[in-house]
Short mmCIF file of C-alpha atoms and ligand atoms in Angstrom, two decimals:
data_model
loop_
_atom_site.label_atom_id
_atom_site.label_comp_id
_atom_site.label_asym_id
_atom_site.label_seq_id
_atom_site.Cartn_x
_atom_site.Cartn_y
_atom_site.Cartn_z
CA MET A 12 13.16 9.36 1.17
CA ASN A 13 10.39 6.82 1.74
CA ILE A 14 7.79 8.19 4.24
CA GLN A 15 7.34 5.77 6.98
CA MET A 16 5.07 7.67 9.47
CA VAL A 17 3.29 11.28 9.80
CA ASP A 18 3.82 13.22 13.24
CA THR A 19 0.37 13.65 14.59
CA THR A 20 -1.52 14.00 17.86
CA ASN A 21 -4.40 12.02 16.13
CA LYS A 22 -5.01 8.60 16.95
CA VAL A 23 -4.85 7.24 13.46
CA VAL A 24 -2.75 4.66 11.23
CA ALA A 25 -2.69 4.00 7.51
CA PHE A 26 -2.98 0.33 6.33
CA THR A 27 -1.40 -0.25 2.97
CA PHE A 28 -1.80 -3.18 0.82
CA ASP A 29 0.79 -4.16 -2.17
CA ASP A 30 1.01 -6.11 -5.25
CA GLY A 31 -2.87 -6.26 -6.07
CA PRO A 32 -5.47 -6.05 -7.07
CA ASN A 33 -6.06 -9.79 -6.42
CA PRO A 34 -9.46 -11.38 -7.01
CA THR A 35 -9.08 -13.74 -4.07
CA TYR A 36 -7.30 -11.80 -1.17
CA THR A 37 -8.39 -8.04 -2.19
CA PRO A 38 -12.29 -8.63 -1.70
CA GLN A 39 -11.65 -10.34 1.72
CA LEU A 40 -9.69 -7.18 2.90
CA LEU A 41 -12.37 -5.41 1.58
CA GLU A 42 -14.79 -6.91 3.84
CA ILE A 43 -12.48 -6.63 6.99
CA PHE A 44 -12.32 -2.72 6.40
CA ALA A 45 -16.09 -2.39 6.11
CA GLU A 46 -16.72 -4.25 9.14
CA ALA A 47 -14.02 -2.07 10.97
CA GLY A 48 -15.47 1.00 9.44
CA GLY A 49 -12.01 2.35 8.35
CA LYS A 50 -10.24 3.01 4.93
CA ALA A 51 -6.87 1.52 3.49
CA THR A 52 -4.52 2.33 0.71
CA PHE A 53 -3.92 -0.32 -2.06
CA TYR A 54 -0.80 0.22 -4.02
CA MET A 55 -1.44 -1.75 -7.25
CA ILE A 56 0.65 -3.03 -9.97
CA GLY A 57 -0.35 -1.97 -13.48
CA GLU A 58 -0.33 -5.31 -15.04
CA GLN A 59 -2.43 -6.42 -12.07
CA MET A 60 -4.88 -4.22 -12.77
CA ALA A 61 -5.24 -4.89 -16.33
CA ALA A 62 -5.64 -8.14 -15.28
CA HIS A 63 -8.29 -7.82 -12.78
CA PRO A 64 -10.02 -4.35 -13.48
CA GLU A 65 -12.97 -5.13 -11.52
CA THR A 66 -11.31 -5.63 -8.31
CA ALA A 67 -9.65 -2.66 -8.86
CA ARG A 68 -13.32 -0.78 -9.43
CA LEU A 69 -14.34 -2.45 -6.54
CA VAL A 70 -11.69 -0.87 -3.99
CA HIS A 71 -12.46 2.55 -5.32
CA GLU A 72 -16.14 2.16 -4.99
CA GLU A 73 -15.79 1.17 -1.53
CA GLY A 74 -14.17 4.58 -0.87
CA HIS A 75 -10.20 3.21 -0.30
CA GLU A 76 -7.36 4.87 -1.90
CA ILE A 77 -5.64 3.35 -4.95
CA GLY A 78 -1.67 4.16 -5.03
CA ASN A 79 0.71 3.63 -7.80
CA HIS A 80 3.12 0.72 -7.56
CA THR A 81 4.50 0.84 -11.23
CA TYR A 82 3.53 -1.39 -14.20
CA THR A 83 5.65 -4.42 -14.06
CA HIS A 84 7.22 -3.88 -10.48
CA PRO A 85 10.91 -3.25 -11.50
CA ASN A 86 13.43 -2.03 -9.30
CA MET A 87 13.46 1.28 -10.47
CA THR A 88 17.08 2.07 -9.47
CA GLU A 89 18.20 0.13 -12.34
CA LEU A 90 15.89 1.77 -14.90
CA SER A 91 16.69 4.88 -17.07
CA ASP A 92 14.55 8.07 -16.32
CA GLU A 93 12.33 7.44 -19.28
CA GLU A 94 11.45 3.92 -18.17
CA ILE A 95 10.80 4.97 -14.51
CA LEU A 96 8.44 7.63 -16.02
CA SER A 97 6.77 4.88 -18.47
CA GLU A 98 6.43 2.73 -15.48
CA LEU A 99 4.41 5.24 -13.38
CA SER A 100 2.37 6.94 -16.54
CA ARG A 101 1.26 3.25 -17.65
CA THR A 102 -0.29 2.66 -14.44
CA GLU A 103 -1.49 6.02 -14.14
CA GLU A 104 -3.54 5.48 -17.02
CA LEU A 105 -5.20 2.55 -15.56
CA ILE A 106 -5.59 4.08 -12.39
CA LYS A 107 -7.61 7.34 -13.96
CA GLN A 108 -10.09 4.96 -15.86
CA VAL A 109 -11.02 3.67 -12.39
CA THR A 110 -10.75 6.63 -10.32
CA GLY A 111 -11.01 9.40 -12.59
CA SER A 112 -7.99 11.14 -11.16
CA ARG A 113 -4.00 10.31 -10.81
CA ALA A 114 -2.78 8.72 -7.65
CA ALA A 115 -1.68 11.14 -4.90
CA THR A 116 1.19 8.70 -4.01
CA MET A 117 3.46 5.72 -4.76
CA ARG A 118 5.27 2.96 -3.36
CA LEU A 119 8.57 1.89 -4.92
CA PRO A 120 9.13 -2.07 -5.42
CA TYR A 121 11.16 -3.44 -2.92
CA LEU A 122 11.11 -0.06 -1.50
CA ALA A 123 14.36 0.57 -3.58
CA GLY A 124 14.98 4.20 -4.41
CA ASP A 125 18.35 6.25 -4.88
CA GLU A 126 18.76 9.93 -5.24
CA ARG A 127 18.18 10.04 -8.56
CA VAL A 128 14.94 7.87 -8.46
CA HIS A 129 13.59 9.75 -5.44
CA ALA A 130 14.55 13.28 -7.15
CA LEU A 131 12.75 12.14 -10.00
CA LEU A 132 9.61 11.27 -8.15
CA VAL A 133 9.50 14.66 -6.13
CA ARG A 134 9.40 16.23 -9.70
CA GLU A 135 6.62 14.42 -10.80
CA GLY A 136 4.77 15.04 -7.37
CA TYR A 137 4.73 11.42 -5.92
CA PRO A 138 5.55 11.10 -2.31
CA ALA A 139 7.07 7.63 -1.99
CA LEU A 140 5.81 5.77 0.91
CA GLY A 141 7.55 3.31 3.13
CA ALA A 142 6.27 1.43 6.29
CA LEU A 143 7.18 1.16 10.07
CA ASN A 144 6.37 -2.41 10.21
CA MET A 145 9.10 -4.03 7.45
CA ASP A 146 10.35 -6.61 10.34
CA ALA A 147 6.84 -8.02 9.98
CA LYS A 148 7.70 -9.40 6.56
CA ASP A 149 4.29 -10.58 5.60
CA TRP A 150 5.34 -11.18 1.97
CA ASP A 151 7.69 -14.00 3.09
CA MET A 152 4.68 -16.14 4.86
CA PRO A 153 6.33 -15.88 8.20
CA GLY A 154 3.29 -17.14 10.36
CA VAL A 155 0.20 -15.03 11.43
CA GLN A 156 2.01 -14.72 15.19
CA HIS A 157 5.01 -13.19 13.64
CA ILE A 158 3.21 -10.47 11.41
CA LEU A 159 1.02 -9.62 14.53
CA ASP A 160 3.90 -9.20 16.81
CA HIS A 161 6.28 -7.53 14.47
CA THR A 162 3.20 -5.12 13.54
CA ARG A 163 1.93 -4.45 16.91
CA ASP A 164 5.38 -3.17 17.94
CA THR A 165 5.50 -0.32 15.43
CA VAL A 166 1.97 1.18 16.11
CA ARG A 167 1.65 4.73 17.15
CA ASN A 168 0.01 7.62 16.04
CA GLY A 169 0.51 8.27 12.44
CA SER A 170 2.30 4.80 11.74
CA VAL A 171 2.30 3.22 7.97
CA LEU A 172 1.77 -0.27 7.85
CA ILE A 173 2.51 -2.59 4.79
CA PHE A 174 0.93 -5.67 3.75
CA HIS A 175 0.41 -7.45 0.87
CA ASP A 176 -2.73 -8.62 -1.11
CA GLY A 177 -1.20 -9.95 -4.50
CA TYR A 178 1.68 -12.60 -5.56
CA GLY A 179 1.11 -15.93 -4.30
CA ASP A 180 -0.66 -17.08 -1.03
CA ARG A 181 -1.96 -14.02 1.12
CA SER A 182 -4.17 -15.90 3.72
CA GLN A 183 -1.74 -15.04 6.48
CA SER A 184 -1.86 -11.31 5.61
CA VAL A 185 -5.59 -11.37 5.33
CA GLU A 186 -5.91 -13.16 8.85
CA ALA A 187 -3.29 -10.85 10.47
CA VAL A 188 -4.98 -7.78 9.22
CA ARG A 189 -8.21 -9.06 10.45
CA VAL A 190 -7.07 -9.42 13.96
CA LEU A 191 -5.20 -6.01 13.97
CA THR A 192 -8.09 -3.85 12.58
CA LYS A 193 -10.09 -5.28 15.50
CA GLU A 194 -7.60 -4.84 17.94
CA LEU A 195 -6.71 -1.21 16.67
CA THR A 196 -10.37 0.16 16.41
CA ALA A 197 -11.07 -1.57 19.91
CA LYS A 198 -8.41 0.80 21.19
CA GLY A 199 -9.65 3.79 19.46
CA TYR A 200 -7.62 4.10 16.30
CA ARG A 201 -8.88 5.38 13.33
CA LEU A 202 -7.94 3.55 10.11
CA VAL A 203 -7.25 6.31 7.43
CA THR A 204 -5.93 6.36 4.04
CA VAL A 205 -2.24 7.57 3.01
CA SER A 206 -3.51 10.57 1.68
CA GLU A 207 -5.75 11.60 4.59
CA LEU A 208 -2.54 10.85 7.09
CA LEU A 209 -0.26 13.01 5.02
CA ARG A 210 -2.73 16.12 5.24
CA MET A 211 -2.81 15.45 9.16
CA GLY A 212 1.14 15.75 9.18
CA GLU A 213 1.04 19.41 7.24
ZN1 ZN B 315 5.37 -4.70 -4.60
#
């Protein structure tokens, strides 16, 4: 199953960004996190990494985590085992070029997985990450206020939060994240990567 949160007494949340890297929106997020003094996790699409390698490198250089979000963003439940492995490994090659190591976690496109897909991911050593604020639907451009309201509801120790920095206009996501990072750090939350979060749950 997709991991949506981790049980921890630490006051931490993990911001995640899907579908980048994007040369317009990803650097804006990097600036926001530099200001907040926190780290995030970017679930990158291989095709986008190939198109914007300099943006991917910037994410890594600033100390953020890069996760695997497949190469072409397919619905994995419709693919054969071989095709699934290829989607992961093609992206993994690009991630290794940037970070020197393989991704620690992945996120399924559309969060779509069944028993077979999840068993394959377990075998390959990929925790699959979900998120608690799915109702925020930032990918639908529902308005900054909607994203804020439906994310604030889900913030607690160990929450994983999902936003998007690729595919289309992501200005609402960026604005919402700007507000949330300020708000949460003021309340004493630390913004950590997914790997850091998973370690706290062990
Ligand atoms: Zn996606």
